[in-house]
mmCIF file of C-alpha atoms and ligand atoms in Angstrom:
data_model
loop_
_atom_site.group_PDB
_atom_site.id
_atom_site.type_symbol
_atom_site.label_atom_id
_atom_site.label_comp_id
_atom_site.label_asym_id
_atom_site.label_seq_id
_atom_site.Cartn_x
_atom_site.Cartn_y
_atom_site.Cartn_z
ATOM 1 C CA MET A 244 0.000 0.000 0.000
ATOM 2 C CA LYS A 245 1.233 3.464 -0.828
ATOM 3 C CA LEU A 246 1.502 5.489 2.335
ATOM 4 C CA LEU A 247 2.805 8.757 0.950
ATOM 5 C CA GLU A 248 2.730 9.921 -2.664
ATOM 6 C CA LEU A 249 4.404 13.069 -3.935
ATOM 7 C CA ARG A 250 3.195 14.049 -7.389
ATOM 8 C CA GLY A 251 4.802 16.602 -9.683
ATOM 9 C CA ILE A 252 6.223 18.670 -6.847
ATOM 10 C CA ARG A 253 7.726 22.027 -7.844
ATOM 11 C CA VAL A 254 9.145 24.539 -5.394
ATOM 12 C CA GLY A 255 10.951 27.775 -6.137
ATOM 13 C CA PHE A 256 12.472 30.349 -3.790
ATOM 14 C CA GLY A 257 12.848 34.051 -4.516
ATOM 15 C CA ASN A 258 11.877 36.060 -7.559
ATOM 16 C CA ALA A 259 12.976 35.949 -11.199
ATOM 17 C CA PRO A 260 15.626 36.252 -12.504
ATOM 18 C CA GLN A 261 17.242 35.021 -9.267
ATOM 19 C CA ARG A 262 14.592 32.418 -8.529
ATOM 20 C CA VAL A 263 16.039 29.159 -7.159
ATOM 21 C CA GLN A 264 14.369 26.105 -8.681
ATOM 22 C CA ALA A 265 14.709 23.868 -5.639
ATOM 23 C CA LEU A 266 12.346 21.127 -6.870
ATOM 24 C CA ARG A 267 11.678 20.793 -10.578
ATOM 25 C CA GLY A 268 8.937 18.183 -10.791
ATOM 26 C CA VAL A 269 9.408 15.351 -8.295
ATOM 27 C CA ASP A 270 7.356 12.158 -8.185
ATOM 28 C CA LEU A 271 8.032 9.778 -5.341
ATOM 29 C CA ASP A 272 6.076 7.331 -3.230
ATOM 30 C CA ILE A 273 6.727 5.460 -0.029
ATOM 31 C CA ALA A 274 5.011 2.228 0.923
ATOM 32 C CA ALA A 275 3.943 1.360 4.455
ATOM 33 C CA GLY A 276 6.851 -0.171 6.363
ATOM 34 C CA GLU A 277 9.374 0.649 3.656
ATOM 35 C CA VAL A 278 12.821 2.212 4.027
ATOM 36 C CA LEU A 279 13.262 4.660 1.174
ATOM 37 C CA ALA A 280 16.594 6.455 0.963
ATOM 38 C CA LEU A 281 16.950 9.771 -0.834
ATOM 39 C CA VAL A 282 20.521 10.579 -1.794
ATOM 40 C CA GLY A 283 22.008 13.665 -3.426
ATOM 41 C CA GLU A 284 24.592 16.394 -3.045
ATOM 42 C CA SER A 285 24.035 19.365 -0.787
ATOM 43 C CA GLY A 286 21.649 21.819 -2.447
ATOM 44 C CA SER A 287 19.905 19.206 -4.596
ATOM 45 C CA GLY A 288 16.565 19.808 -2.837
ATOM 46 C CA LYS A 289 16.373 16.948 -0.332
ATOM 47 C CA SER A 290 15.376 18.989 2.706
ATOM 48 C CA THR A 291 12.867 20.972 0.693
ATOM 49 C CA LEU A 292 11.242 17.724 -0.434
ATOM 50 C CA ALA A 293 11.129 16.466 3.166
ATOM 51 C CA ARG A 294 9.444 19.708 4.221
ATOM 52 C CA VAL A 295 6.907 19.427 1.428
ATOM 53 C CA ALA A 296 6.137 15.855 2.532
ATOM 54 C CA MET A 297 5.612 17.120 6.097
ATOM 55 C CA ARG A 298 3.413 19.962 4.832
ATOM 56 C CA LEU A 299 5.910 22.398 6.368
ATOM 57 C CA GLN A 300 6.701 23.840 2.942
ATOM 58 C CA HIS A 301 4.196 25.010 0.361
ATOM 59 C CA ALA A 302 4.601 23.476 -3.117
ATOM 60 C CA ASP A 303 4.077 25.780 -6.104
ATOM 61 C CA GLU A 304 2.776 22.794 -8.028
ATOM 62 C CA GLY A 305 1.984 19.173 -7.287
ATOM 63 C CA GLN A 306 0.146 17.058 -4.756
ATOM 64 C CA VAL A 307 0.938 15.453 -1.434
ATOM 65 C CA ILE A 308 -1.193 12.343 -1.000
ATOM 66 C CA TYR A 309 -1.258 10.545 2.322
ATOM 67 C CA GLY A 310 -2.983 7.164 2.686
ATOM 68 C CA GLY A 311 -4.798 7.787 -0.599
ATOM 69 C CA THR A 312 -6.122 11.197 0.466
ATOM 70 C CA ASP A 313 -4.938 14.433 -1.111
ATOM 71 C CA VAL A 314 -3.612 16.434 1.843
ATOM 72 C CA THR A 315 -2.030 19.234 -0.212
ATOM 73 C CA GLY A 316 -4.483 21.865 0.974
ATOM 74 C CA LEU A 317 -5.310 20.441 4.396
ATOM 75 C CA LYS A 318 -5.659 22.976 7.217
ATOM 76 C CA GLY A 319 -6.499 23.210 10.888
ATOM 77 C CA ALA A 320 -7.611 20.162 12.811
ATOM 78 C CA ARG A 321 -7.322 17.791 9.848
ATOM 79 C CA LEU A 322 -3.744 18.897 9.227
ATOM 80 C CA ARG A 323 -2.939 18.288 12.894
ATOM 81 C CA VAL A 324 -4.308 14.756 12.630
ATOM 82 C CA MET A 325 -2.168 14.087 9.576
ATOM 83 C CA ARG A 326 0.865 15.417 11.453
ATOM 84 C CA GLN A 327 0.455 12.766 14.106
ATOM 85 C CA ARG A 328 0.994 10.156 11.426
ATOM 86 C CA ILE A 329 4.122 11.700 9.897
ATOM 87 C CA GLN A 330 6.976 12.766 12.109
ATOM 88 C CA MET A 331 10.422 14.116 11.404
ATOM 89 C CA VAL A 332 13.926 13.775 12.803
ATOM 90 C CA PHE A 333 16.264 16.626 11.903
ATOM 91 C CA GLN A 334 19.995 16.750 11.360
ATOM 92 C CA ASP A 335 20.794 18.923 14.357
ATOM 93 C CA PRO A 336 19.249 17.664 17.612
ATOM 94 C CA HIS A 337 20.553 20.762 19.451
ATOM 95 C CA SER A 338 18.185 23.011 17.549
ATOM 96 C CA SER A 339 15.300 20.548 17.277
ATOM 97 C CA LEU A 340 14.927 20.248 21.073
ATOM 98 C CA ASP A 341 13.823 23.065 23.378
ATOM 99 C CA ALA A 342 16.785 23.971 25.607
ATOM 100 C CA ARG A 343 14.483 24.697 28.591
ATOM 101 C CA MET A 344 12.628 21.389 28.544
ATOM 102 C CA THR A 345 13.876 18.268 30.302
ATOM 103 C CA VAL A 346 14.381 15.081 28.353
ATOM 104 C CA ALA A 347 11.188 13.542 29.759
ATOM 105 C CA GLN A 348 9.160 16.695 29.074
ATOM 106 C CA ALA A 349 10.408 16.859 25.469
ATOM 107 C CA VAL A 350 9.316 13.303 24.771
ATOM 108 C CA GLU A 351 5.988 13.711 26.548
ATOM 109 C CA GLU A 352 5.070 17.037 24.978
ATOM 110 C CA PRO A 353 3.560 15.813 21.654
ATOM 111 C CA LEU A 354 1.044 13.731 23.647
ATOM 112 C CA ALA A 355 0.128 16.795 25.696
ATOM 113 C CA ILE A 356 -0.213 18.981 22.583
ATOM 114 C CA HIS A 357 -2.556 16.455 20.992
ATOM 115 C CA ARG A 358 -4.327 15.863 24.327
ATOM 116 C CA ILE A 359 -3.663 12.138 24.323
ATOM 117 C CA PHE A 360 -3.714 10.295 27.683
ATOM 118 C CA ARG A 361 -3.635 11.695 31.190
ATOM 119 C CA ARG A 362 -0.478 13.060 32.693
ATOM 120 C CA ALA A 363 0.628 9.904 34.513
ATOM 121 C CA GLU A 364 0.095 7.783 31.434
ATOM 122 C CA ARG A 365 2.024 10.287 29.288
ATOM 123 C CA ARG A 366 4.908 10.190 31.784
ATOM 124 C CA ALA A 367 4.987 6.410 31.774
ATOM 125 C CA ARG A 368 4.928 6.207 27.987
ATOM 126 C CA ALA A 369 7.706 8.776 27.609
ATOM 127 C CA ALA A 370 9.835 6.885 30.129
ATOM 128 C CA ASP A 371 9.228 3.578 28.322
ATOM 129 C CA LEU A 372 10.235 5.064 25.016
ATOM 130 C CA LEU A 373 13.331 6.685 26.498
ATOM 131 C CA ARG A 374 14.462 3.295 27.816
ATOM 132 C CA LYS A 375 13.745 1.822 24.392
ATOM 133 C CA VAL A 376 16.055 4.310 22.655
ATOM 134 C CA GLY A 377 18.790 3.542 25.167
ATOM 135 C CA MET A 378 18.528 6.500 27.565
ATOM 136 C CA SER A 379 18.964 5.660 31.232
ATOM 137 C CA PRO A 380 16.431 6.955 33.827
ATOM 138 C CA GLY A 381 19.119 9.246 35.236
ATOM 139 C CA HIS A 382 18.791 11.409 32.117
ATOM 140 C CA ASP A 383 15.035 11.981 32.278
ATOM 141 C CA ASP A 384 15.273 15.206 34.256
ATOM 142 C CA LYS A 385 18.334 16.570 32.455
ATOM 143 C CA LEU A 386 18.254 19.517 30.091
ATOM 144 C CA PRO A 387 19.511 19.117 26.502
ATOM 145 C CA GLY A 388 22.552 21.268 27.268
ATOM 146 C CA SER A 389 24.109 18.524 29.385
ATOM 147 C CA LEU A 390 23.743 15.731 26.812
ATOM 148 C CA SER A 391 25.967 14.598 23.941
ATOM 149 C CA GLY A 392 24.880 14.840 20.297
ATOM 150 C CA GLY A 393 24.187 11.121 20.125
ATOM 151 C CA GLN A 394 22.083 11.227 23.303
ATOM 152 C CA LEU A 395 20.159 14.239 22.034
ATOM 153 C CA GLN A 396 19.384 12.489 18.776
ATOM 154 C CA ARG A 397 18.091 9.482 20.749
ATOM 155 C CA VAL A 398 15.791 11.839 22.650
ATOM 156 C CA ALA A 399 14.664 13.463 19.386
ATOM 157 C CA ILE A 400 13.895 10.013 17.986
ATOM 158 C CA ALA A 401 11.864 9.114 21.088
ATOM 159 C CA ARG A 402 9.942 12.382 20.759
ATOM 160 C CA SER A 403 9.233 11.659 17.092
ATOM 161 C CA LEU A 404 7.852 8.206 17.918
ATOM 162 C CA ILE A 405 5.680 8.993 20.931
ATOM 163 C CA LEU A 406 2.608 9.558 18.730
ATOM 164 C CA SER A 407 3.202 6.206 16.978
ATOM 165 C CA PRO A 408 3.565 7.648 13.476
ATOM 166 C CA ALA A 409 3.310 5.481 10.362
ATOM 167 C CA LEU A 410 6.085 7.416 8.648
ATOM 168 C CA LEU A 411 9.301 8.886 9.969
ATOM 169 C CA VAL A 412 11.091 11.418 7.786
ATOM 170 C CA CYS A 413 14.770 11.518 8.763
ATOM 171 C CA ASP A 414 16.740 14.392 7.242
ATOM 172 C CA GLU A 415 20.448 13.582 7.627
ATOM 173 C CA PRO A 416 19.786 12.178 11.126
ATOM 174 C CA VAL A 417 23.369 11.052 11.735
ATOM 175 C CA SER A 418 25.355 13.578 9.683
ATOM 176 C CA ALA A 419 26.012 15.884 12.640
ATOM 177 C CA LEU A 420 27.111 13.060 14.969
ATOM 178 C CA ASP A 421 30.588 11.748 15.705
ATOM 179 C CA LEU A 422 31.505 8.879 13.406
ATOM 180 C CA SER A 423 31.643 6.515 16.372
ATOM 181 C CA VAL A 424 27.988 7.098 17.307
ATOM 182 C CA GLN A 425 26.580 7.318 13.771
ATOM 183 C CA ALA A 426 26.283 3.543 13.444
ATOM 184 C CA GLN A 427 24.621 3.247 16.872
ATOM 185 C CA VAL A 428 21.942 5.790 16.065
ATOM 186 C CA LEU A 429 21.442 4.299 12.603
ATOM 187 C CA ASN A 430 21.002 0.837 14.090
ATOM 188 C CA LEU A 431 18.555 2.207 16.636
ATOM 189 C CA LEU A 432 16.459 3.742 13.855
ATOM 190 C CA LEU A 433 16.469 0.472 11.942
ATOM 191 C CA ASP A 434 15.525 -1.597 14.996
ATOM 192 C CA LEU A 435 12.607 0.738 15.705
ATOM 193 C CA GLN A 436 11.605 0.711 12.044
ATOM 194 C CA GLU A 437 11.439 -3.063 11.989
ATOM 195 C CA GLU A 438 9.745 -3.459 15.329
ATOM 196 C CA ARG A 439 7.041 -0.874 14.603
ATOM 197 C CA ALA A 440 6.684 -1.556 10.858
ATOM 198 C CA LEU A 441 7.498 2.125 10.376
ATOM 199 C CA ALA A 442 8.011 3.600 6.956
ATOM 200 C CA LEU A 443 11.323 5.459 6.912
ATOM 201 C CA PHE A 444 12.080 8.253 4.472
ATOM 202 C CA PHE A 445 15.804 8.484 5.022
ATOM 203 C CA ILE A 446 17.596 11.483 3.547
ATOM 204 C CA THR A 447 21.362 11.695 3.259
ATOM 205 C CA HIS A 448 24.146 13.144 1.121
ATOM 206 C CA ASP A 449 26.235 10.068 1.925
ATOM 207 C CA LEU A 450 25.384 7.052 -0.132
ATOM 208 C CA SER A 451 27.534 4.743 1.958
ATOM 209 C CA VAL A 452 25.188 5.347 4.899
ATOM 210 C CA VAL A 453 22.185 3.898 3.071
ATOM 211 C CA SER A 454 23.840 1.128 1.101
ATOM 212 C CA GLU A 455 22.977 -1.362 3.833
ATOM 213 C CA ILE A 456 19.672 -0.128 5.143
ATOM 214 C CA ALA A 457 17.425 0.941 2.276
ATOM 215 C CA ASP A 458 14.751 -1.118 0.557
ATOM 216 C CA ARG A 459 14.836 1.375 -2.302
ATOM 217 C CA ILE A 460 17.182 4.217 -3.163
ATOM 218 C CA ALA A 461 16.261 7.415 -4.999
ATOM 219 C CA VAL A 462 19.016 9.652 -6.357
ATOM 220 C CA MET A 463 18.382 13.368 -6.632
ATOM 221 C CA TYR A 464 20.209 15.907 -8.761
ATOM 222 C CA LEU A 465 19.343 19.593 -8.937
ATOM 223 C CA GLY A 466 15.710 19.237 -7.902
ATOM 224 C CA ARG A 467 14.929 16.070 -9.817
ATOM 225 C CA ILE A 468 14.932 12.342 -9.124
ATOM 226 C CA VAL A 469 17.352 11.012 -11.746
ATOM 227 C CA GLU A 470 17.209 7.338 -10.771
ATOM 228 C CA ILE A 471 15.221 5.149 -8.417
ATOM 229 C CA GLY A 472 15.168 1.420 -7.792
ATOM 230 C CA THR A 473 15.677 -1.344 -5.276
ATOM 231 C CA ARG A 474 18.884 -1.152 -3.271
ATOM 232 C CA ARG A 475 20.200 -4.246 -4.999
ATOM 233 C CA ASP A 476 19.566 -2.946 -8.497
ATOM 234 C CA MET A 477 20.894 0.493 -7.689
ATOM 235 C CA LEU A 478 24.085 -0.846 -6.130
ATOM 236 C CA THR A 479 24.821 -3.620 -8.607
ATOM 237 C CA ASN A 480 23.494 -2.128 -11.818
ATOM 238 C CA PRO A 481 23.305 1.660 -11.631
ATOM 239 C CA ARG A 482 22.065 3.165 -14.893
ATOM 240 C CA HIS A 483 22.396 6.926 -14.442
ATOM 241 C CA PRO A 484 25.943 8.304 -14.842
ATOM 242 C CA TYR A 485 25.404 10.396 -11.712
ATOM 243 C CA THR A 486 24.515 7.301 -9.673
ATOM 244 C CA VAL A 487 27.653 5.631 -11.012
ATOM 245 C CA ALA A 488 29.709 8.640 -9.935
ATOM 246 C CA LEU A 489 28.141 8.683 -6.445
ATOM 247 C CA LEU A 490 28.753 4.978 -5.986
ATOM 248 C CA SER A 491 32.282 5.342 -7.153
ATOM 249 C CA ALA A 492 32.901 8.129 -4.645
ATOM 250 C CA ALA A 493 31.276 6.327 -1.704
ATOM 251 C CA SER A 494 34.085 4.697 0.180
ATOM 252 C CA GLY A 495 33.825 0.956 0.213
ATOM 253 C CA ALA A 496 30.221 0.911 -0.942
ATOM 254 C CA TRP A 497 30.859 0.213 -4.563
ATOM 255 C CA LYS A 498 33.682 0.616 -7.010
ATOM 256 C CA PRO A 499 33.215 0.241 -10.733
ATOM 257 C CA ALA A 500 35.551 -2.300 -12.281
ATOM 258 C CA GLY A 501 38.491 -0.608 -13.940
ATOM 259 C CA ALA A 502 38.354 3.154 -14.155
ATOM 260 C CA GLU A 503 37.336 5.424 -11.327
ATOM 261 C CA VAL A 504 34.623 7.909 -12.201
ATOM 262 C CA VAL A 505 35.320 11.282 -10.708
ATOM 263 C CA LEU A 506 32.726 14.046 -10.583
ATOM 264 C CA ASP A 507 34.394 17.321 -11.433
ATOM 265 C CA GLY A 508 33.323 20.638 -10.021
ATOM 266 C CA ASP A 509 30.235 21.744 -8.188
ATOM 267 C CA PRO A 510 26.668 21.232 -9.318
ATOM 268 C CA PRO A 511 25.395 24.033 -11.559
ATOM 269 C CA SER A 512 23.338 26.816 -10.032
ATOM 270 C CA PRO A 513 19.692 25.933 -9.387
ATOM 271 C CA ILE A 514 18.895 29.481 -10.513
ATOM 272 C CA ASN A 515 19.876 28.701 -14.056
ATOM 273 C CA PRO A 516 20.154 24.943 -14.625
ATOM 274 C CA PRO A 517 21.684 23.725 -17.914
ATOM 275 C CA SER A 518 19.306 23.206 -20.836
ATOM 276 C CA GLY A 519 18.123 19.661 -21.473
ATOM 277 C CA CYS A 520 19.533 17.287 -18.861
ATOM 278 C CA ALA A 521 20.763 19.241 -15.830
ATOM 279 C CA PHE A 522 23.563 16.720 -15.275
ATOM 280 C CA ARG A 523 25.048 17.032 -18.761
ATOM 281 C CA SER A 524 27.549 19.725 -17.726
ATOM 282 C CA ARG A 525 29.297 17.165 -15.490
ATOM 283 C CA CYS A 526 28.546 14.018 -17.464
ATOM 284 C CA TRP A 527 31.320 12.171 -19.238
ATOM 285 C CA ARG A 528 28.817 10.460 -21.540
ATOM 286 C CA ALA A 529 26.826 13.518 -22.661
ATOM 287 C CA LEU A 530 25.478 13.426 -26.232
ATOM 288 C CA PRO A 531 24.190 16.320 -28.349
ATOM 289 C CA ILE A 532 20.589 15.378 -27.479
ATOM 290 C CA CYS A 533 21.323 15.871 -23.767
ATOM 291 C CA ALA A 534 21.575 19.652 -24.298
ATOM 292 C CA GLU A 535 18.286 19.705 -26.211
ATOM 293 C CA VAL A 536 15.864 17.368 -24.501
ATOM 294 C CA ASP A 537 15.238 16.999 -20.782
ATOM 295 C CA PRO A 538 15.095 13.235 -20.156
ATOM 296 C CA VAL A 539 12.044 11.981 -18.249
ATOM 297 C CA LEU A 540 12.202 9.373 -15.507
ATOM 298 C CA SER A 541 11.188 6.163 -17.185
ATOM 299 C CA GLY A 542 11.412 2.510 -16.439
ATOM 300 C CA ALA A 543 10.123 1.260 -19.761
ATOM 301 C CA GLY A 544 12.536 -1.180 -21.310
ATOM 302 C CA THR A 545 15.488 -0.011 -19.293
ATOM 303 C CA GLY A 546 15.669 -2.735 -16.677
ATOM 304 C CA ALA A 547 14.775 -2.783 -13.046
ATOM 305 C CA THR A 548 15.453 0.842 -12.157
ATOM 306 C CA HIS A 549 13.720 3.981 -13.341
ATOM 307 C CA VAL A 550 16.233 6.324 -14.876
ATOM 308 C CA ALA A 551 16.119 9.788 -16.427
ATOM 309 C CA CYS A 552 18.895 9.538 -19.001
ATOM 310 C CA HIS A 553 19.119 9.468 -22.812
ATOM 311 C CA ASP A 554 21.966 6.984 -22.705
ATOM 312 C CA PRO A 555 21.890 5.006 -19.471
ATOM 313 C CA VAL A 556 24.937 3.041 -18.473
ATOM 314 C CA GLY A 557 24.349 -0.472 -19.773
ATOM 315 C CA ALA A 558 24.162 -3.706 -17.840
ATOM 316 C CA GLY A 559 27.648 -4.829 -16.976
ATOM 317 C CA ARG A 560 29.184 -1.599 -18.259
ATOM 318 C CA THR A 561 29.798 0.158 -15.014
ATOM 319 C CA HIS A 562 32.623 2.438 -16.036
ATOM 320 C CA PRO A 563 33.220 4.810 -18.938
ATOM 321 C CA THR A 564 33.996 3.021 -22.159
HETATM 322 P P1 LIG B 650 19.579 19.839 0.337
HETATM 323 O O1 LIG B 650 18.775 19.485 1.549
HETATM 324 O O2 LIG B 650 19.646 18.744 -0.688
HETATM 325 O O3 LIG B 650 20.955 20.325 0.682
HETATM 326 P P2 LIG B 650 17.767 22.103 0.132
HETATM 327 O O4 LIG B 650 16.417 21.534 -0.075
HETATM 328 O O5 LIG B 650 18.106 22.566 1.490
HETATM 329 O O6 LIG B 650 18.857 21.064 -0.408
HETATM 330 O O7 LIG B 650 17.983 23.327 -0.869
HETATM 331 C C1 LIG B 650 17.697 23.241 -2.261
HETATM 332 C C2 LIG B 650 17.967 24.586 -2.902
HETATM 333 O O8 LIG B 650 16.984 25.516 -2.439
HETATM 334 C C3 LIG B 650 19.318 25.184 -2.561
HETATM 335 O O9 LIG B 650 19.790 25.890 -3.679
HETATM 336 C C4 LIG B 650 18.996 26.113 -1.417
HETATM 337 O O10 LIG B 650 19.906 27.176 -1.352
HETATM 338 C C5 LIG B 650 17.603 26.601 -1.779
HETATM 339 N N1 LIG B 650 16.753 26.924 -0.611
HETATM 340 C C6 LIG B 650 16.310 26.051 0.319
HETATM 341 N N2 LIG B 650 15.511 26.662 1.226
HETATM 342 C C7 LIG B 650 15.470 27.975 0.849
HETATM 343 C C8 LIG B 650 14.808 29.135 1.376
HETATM 344 N N3 LIG B 650 14.033 29.063 2.465
HETATM 345 N N4 LIG B 650 15.005 30.297 0.720
HETATM 346 C C9 LIG B 650 15.769 30.381 -0.382
HETATM 347 N N5 LIG B 650 16.403 29.328 -0.923
HETATM 348 C C10 LIG B 650 16.264 28.134 -0.323
HETATM 349 MG MG1 LIG B 651 19.349 19.318 3.515
#
């Protein structure tokens, strides 16, 4: 069952001629209980897409469909109900938690806001969840200022789960943490995902983080999904040259046989993306058509993944020829 569907999402910031095209027509869906990873360089539009999915950001065009219902224009009480079902974990737990609230209060608060359970029951549930995410009772009355980044992110995760959401949107949830605690927090998220049959929309710039956890991987470039498929297909048979480059750069995750593919330079400006395919200015396989025609994301006849490319990398040909 499709839990969340994003259809033709377009978002721009600012006014012409300096308008940033943050999302240039994104279609994406997430099934109940699925782990979907969204990967792309900084500035490609990942956080904006997460905010659109949460209904925290207005889309200029497109629909947000939750559980089969169009929630794009939802307001008031019905929007609040939807927000119980979709929760978010942010990159920086320092700024996502209120510095004046104790750990236990922070986790309990969503229940109080939504007027669910009496106070004692809320307390008990918050404490249970805090134990579940690995926080000892001694921390319950502490303020965020006295906790480490990893501990804070555990608290933020507990807070995001207290309303028993069906979908957790995680925007770079381990990127701000020390390397040594990244794996712990990642494993915690995965354990909770499995146990609660949560759908996880996992956003990261680091493909090596998701290469072991995702059911499906979507790759984003300059406000577009350029390739999407199952983890296995994406890792063993990437079709888009940008996916190949990302995999090649991800340490240990995947190396193409033979040549190393190196992505030169920065992505082009989202204010004035290249004509045709936005990736062509960095693509080592670009053809004349790539400057003329914007490739659409299509799975027809191209194998297991959906790819937006005029000349996808062929099966078995995983490096430039
Ligand atoms: P990512 O999360 O992949 O790094 P973002 O979604 O944060 O990308 O940003 C996508 C593009 O939109 C970037 O060019 C960024 O500068 C721009 N952008 C994001 N939010 C705003 C905003 N509130 N105002 C203006 N530009 C923004
Ligand atoms: Mg971001």
